Short mmCIF file of C-alpha atoms in Angstrom, two decimals:
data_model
loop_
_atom_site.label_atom_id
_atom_site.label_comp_id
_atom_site.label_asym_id
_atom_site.label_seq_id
_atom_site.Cartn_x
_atom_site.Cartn_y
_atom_site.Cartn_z
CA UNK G 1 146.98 104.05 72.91
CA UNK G 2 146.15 100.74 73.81
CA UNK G 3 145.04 101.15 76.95
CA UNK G 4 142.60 103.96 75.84
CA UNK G 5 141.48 101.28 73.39
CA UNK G 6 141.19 98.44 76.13
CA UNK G 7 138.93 101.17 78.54
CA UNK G 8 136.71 102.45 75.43
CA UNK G 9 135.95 98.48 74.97
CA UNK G 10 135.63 97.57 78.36
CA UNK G 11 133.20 100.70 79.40
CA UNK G 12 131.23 100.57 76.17
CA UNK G 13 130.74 96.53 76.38
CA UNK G 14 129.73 96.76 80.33
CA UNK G 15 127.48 99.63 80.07
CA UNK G 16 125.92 97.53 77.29
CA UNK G 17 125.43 94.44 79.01
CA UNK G 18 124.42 97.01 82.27
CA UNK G 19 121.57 98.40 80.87
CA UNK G 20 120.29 94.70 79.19
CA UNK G 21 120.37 93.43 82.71
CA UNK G 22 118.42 97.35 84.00
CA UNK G 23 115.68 96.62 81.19
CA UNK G 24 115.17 93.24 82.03
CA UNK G 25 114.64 94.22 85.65
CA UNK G 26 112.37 96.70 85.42
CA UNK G 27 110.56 95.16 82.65
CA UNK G 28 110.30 92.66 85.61
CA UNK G 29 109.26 95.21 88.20
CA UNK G 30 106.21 96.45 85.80
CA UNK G 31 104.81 92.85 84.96
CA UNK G 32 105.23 93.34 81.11
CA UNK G 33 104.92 90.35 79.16
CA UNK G 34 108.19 89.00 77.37
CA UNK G 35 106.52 89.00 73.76
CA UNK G 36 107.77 91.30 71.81
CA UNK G 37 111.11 90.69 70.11
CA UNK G 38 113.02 93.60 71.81
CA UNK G 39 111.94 92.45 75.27
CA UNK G 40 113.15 88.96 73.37
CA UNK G 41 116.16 90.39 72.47
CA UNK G 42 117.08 91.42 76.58
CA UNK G 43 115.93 88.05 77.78
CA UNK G 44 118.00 86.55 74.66
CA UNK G 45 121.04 88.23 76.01
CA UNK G 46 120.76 88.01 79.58
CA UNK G 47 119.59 84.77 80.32
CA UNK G 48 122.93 83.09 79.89
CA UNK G 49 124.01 84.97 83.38
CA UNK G 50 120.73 85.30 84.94
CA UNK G 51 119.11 82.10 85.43
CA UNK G 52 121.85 80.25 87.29
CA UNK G 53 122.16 83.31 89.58
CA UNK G 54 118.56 83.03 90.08
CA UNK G 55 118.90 79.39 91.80
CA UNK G 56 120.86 81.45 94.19
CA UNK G 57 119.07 84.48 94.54
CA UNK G 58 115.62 83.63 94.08
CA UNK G 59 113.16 87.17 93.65
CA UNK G 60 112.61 89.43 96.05
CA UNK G 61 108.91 90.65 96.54
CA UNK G 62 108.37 89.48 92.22
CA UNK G 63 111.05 91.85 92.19
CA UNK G 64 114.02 90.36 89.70
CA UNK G 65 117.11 90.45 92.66
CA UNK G 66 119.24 88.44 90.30
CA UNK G 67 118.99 91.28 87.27
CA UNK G 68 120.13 93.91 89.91
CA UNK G 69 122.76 92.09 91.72
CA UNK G 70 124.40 91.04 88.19
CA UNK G 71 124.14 94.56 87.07
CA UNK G 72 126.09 96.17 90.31
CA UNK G 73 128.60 93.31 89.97
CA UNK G 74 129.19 94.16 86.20
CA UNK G 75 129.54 97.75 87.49
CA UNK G 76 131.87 97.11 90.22
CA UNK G 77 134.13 95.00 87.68
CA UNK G 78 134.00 97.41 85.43
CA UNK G 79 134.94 100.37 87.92
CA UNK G 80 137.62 97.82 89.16
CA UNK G 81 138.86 96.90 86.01
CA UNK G 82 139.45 100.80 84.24
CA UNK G 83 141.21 101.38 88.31
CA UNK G 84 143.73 98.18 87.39
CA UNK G 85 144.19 99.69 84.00
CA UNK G 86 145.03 103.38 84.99
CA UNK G 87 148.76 104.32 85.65
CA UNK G 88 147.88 105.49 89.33
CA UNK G 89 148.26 102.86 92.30
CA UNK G 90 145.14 101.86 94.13
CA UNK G 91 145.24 99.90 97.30
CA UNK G 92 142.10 97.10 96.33
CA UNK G 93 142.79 95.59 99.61
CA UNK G 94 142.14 98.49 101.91
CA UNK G 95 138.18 98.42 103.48
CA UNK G 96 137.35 102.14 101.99
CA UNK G 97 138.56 101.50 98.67
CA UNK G 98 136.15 98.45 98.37
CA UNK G 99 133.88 100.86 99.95
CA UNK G 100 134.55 103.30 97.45
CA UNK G 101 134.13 101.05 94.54
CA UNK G 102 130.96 99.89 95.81
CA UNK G 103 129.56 102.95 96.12
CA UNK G 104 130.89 103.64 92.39
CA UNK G 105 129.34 100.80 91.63
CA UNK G 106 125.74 101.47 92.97
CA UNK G 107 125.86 105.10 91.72
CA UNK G 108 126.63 104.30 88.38
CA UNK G 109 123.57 101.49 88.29
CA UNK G 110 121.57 104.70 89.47
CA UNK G 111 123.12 106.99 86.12
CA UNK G 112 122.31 104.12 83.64
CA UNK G 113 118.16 103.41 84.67
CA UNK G 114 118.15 107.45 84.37
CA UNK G 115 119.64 106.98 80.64
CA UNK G 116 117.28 103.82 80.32
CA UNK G 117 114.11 105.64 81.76
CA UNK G 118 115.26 109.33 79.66
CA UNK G 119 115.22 107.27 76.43
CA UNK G 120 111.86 105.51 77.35
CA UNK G 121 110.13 108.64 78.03
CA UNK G 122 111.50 109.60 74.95
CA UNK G 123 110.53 107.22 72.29
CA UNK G 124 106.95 107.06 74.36
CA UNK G 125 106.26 110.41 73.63
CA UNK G 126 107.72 110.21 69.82
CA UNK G 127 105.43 107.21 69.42
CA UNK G 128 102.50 108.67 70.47
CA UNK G 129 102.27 111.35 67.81
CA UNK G 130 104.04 109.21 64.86
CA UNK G 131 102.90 105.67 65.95
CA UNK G 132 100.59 105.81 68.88
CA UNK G 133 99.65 101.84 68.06
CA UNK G 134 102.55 100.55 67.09
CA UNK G 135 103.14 97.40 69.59
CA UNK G 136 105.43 98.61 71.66
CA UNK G 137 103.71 101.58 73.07
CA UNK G 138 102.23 99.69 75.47
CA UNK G 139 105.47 98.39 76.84
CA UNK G 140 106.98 102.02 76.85
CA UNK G 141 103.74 103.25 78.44
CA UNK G 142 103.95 100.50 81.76
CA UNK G 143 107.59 101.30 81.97
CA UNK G 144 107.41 105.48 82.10
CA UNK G 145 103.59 105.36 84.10
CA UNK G 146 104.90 105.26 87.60
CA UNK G 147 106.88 108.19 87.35
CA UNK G 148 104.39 110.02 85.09
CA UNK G 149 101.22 109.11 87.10
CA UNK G 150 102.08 111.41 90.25
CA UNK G 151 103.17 114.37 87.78
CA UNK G 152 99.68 114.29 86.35
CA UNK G 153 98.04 115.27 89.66
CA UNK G 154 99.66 118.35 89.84
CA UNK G 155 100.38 119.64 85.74
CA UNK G 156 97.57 119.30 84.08
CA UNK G 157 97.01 119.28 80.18
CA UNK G 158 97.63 122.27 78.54
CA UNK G 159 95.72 123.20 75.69
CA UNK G 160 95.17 119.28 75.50
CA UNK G 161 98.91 118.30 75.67
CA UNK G 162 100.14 116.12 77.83
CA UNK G 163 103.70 118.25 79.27
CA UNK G 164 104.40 115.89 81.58
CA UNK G 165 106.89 114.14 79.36
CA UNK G 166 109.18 116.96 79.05
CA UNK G 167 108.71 117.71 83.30
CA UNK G 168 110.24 114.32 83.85
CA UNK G 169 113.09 114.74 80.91
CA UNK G 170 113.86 118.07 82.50
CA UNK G 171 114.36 116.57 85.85
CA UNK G 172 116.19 113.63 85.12
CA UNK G 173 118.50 115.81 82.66
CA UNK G 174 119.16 117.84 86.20
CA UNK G 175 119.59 114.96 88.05
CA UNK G 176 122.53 113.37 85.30
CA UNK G 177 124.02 116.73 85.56
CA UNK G 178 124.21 118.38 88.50
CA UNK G 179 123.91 115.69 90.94
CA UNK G 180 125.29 112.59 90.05
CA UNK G 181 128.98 114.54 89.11
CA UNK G 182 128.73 115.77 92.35
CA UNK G 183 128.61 112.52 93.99
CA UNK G 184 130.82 111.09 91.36
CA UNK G 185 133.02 113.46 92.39
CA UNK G 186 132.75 112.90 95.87
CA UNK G 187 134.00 109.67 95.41
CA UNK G 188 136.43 110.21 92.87
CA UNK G 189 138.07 112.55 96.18
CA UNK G 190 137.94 108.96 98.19
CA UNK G 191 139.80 107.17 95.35
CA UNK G 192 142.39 110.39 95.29
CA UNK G 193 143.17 110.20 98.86
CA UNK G 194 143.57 105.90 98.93
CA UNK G 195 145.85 106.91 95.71
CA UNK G 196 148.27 109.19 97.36
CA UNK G 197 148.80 107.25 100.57
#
């Protein structure tokens, strides 16, 4: 019981604190403007671990490396952490299973930006038939046009509706479920076999 307690905390308050760090890099990446108070609220949040990495990892092409690297550590922790809890022995010594973990790790920064970029799609195209100038369309728009941009050259409107939106939802819904368990569960097969030697 308490460990199942300890592991619902731990996951819930690291995927949290994961997807903070996710927004504030990619609200980075698209050059948005930290004025609104829920870009506010991530900076708010965040800065506390991110500017003194920052003296050590300065950005990378404007690109926010600090937001990334802090997110795969809290990942790998957190992977490492529910592994330390769990009544099976694992080996964090051995080169593969730090391997393993890694790759845990980098996948599961990879699962949350889908979650972050399925919401965003989400409440831009809610917004944009029940509050289409409500300020923070614009900061939903910057963050879902690079992926929407390329589908608009080949699906056109139909019937003047943009169905873009619900190609890109449909395609990362296929991507969260059919192709990130089976790498999850290509790993979880590495972690088995380190387990049972």
């Amino acid at each position: 019981m308490l460990t199942n307690t300890l592991n619902f905390l731990i996951r819930n308050l690291c995927e949290f604190f994961l997807l903070l760090l996710l927004a504030r890099f990619f609200l980075q990446a698209a050059r948005i403007p930290f004025k609104h108070p829920l870009t506010q609220f991530v900076l708010s949040l965040t800065n506390w671990a991110v500017i003194p990495v920052r003296r050590i990892l300065p950005p990378f092409r404007g690109l926010d490396s600090a937001s990334l690297v802090l997110a795969w550590l809290v990942a790998l922790l957190m992977h490492a952490t529910l592994l330390a809890l769990s009544p099976w022995p694992f080996d964090f010594t051995a080169p593969f299973s730090l391997f393993s973990l890694a790759l845990a790790a980098l996948l599961e920064i990879c699962k949350m930006s889908l979650y972050l970029l399925f919401a965003t799609v989400i409440g831009q195209a809610l917004m944009s038939w029940l509050a289409p100038y409500n300020p923070l369309m614009p900061i939903l728009t910057a963050l879902t046009a690079p992926f929407l941009r390329p589908l608009h050259r080949f699906i056109p409107p139909i019937g003047g509706v943009d169905i873009t939106p619900l190609v890109l939802i449909l395609g990362i819904q296929l991507v969260l479920n059919v192709v990130v368990p089976s790498l999850e569960q290509i790993i979880l097969q590495g972690v088995s076999m380190i387990m049972l030697k």
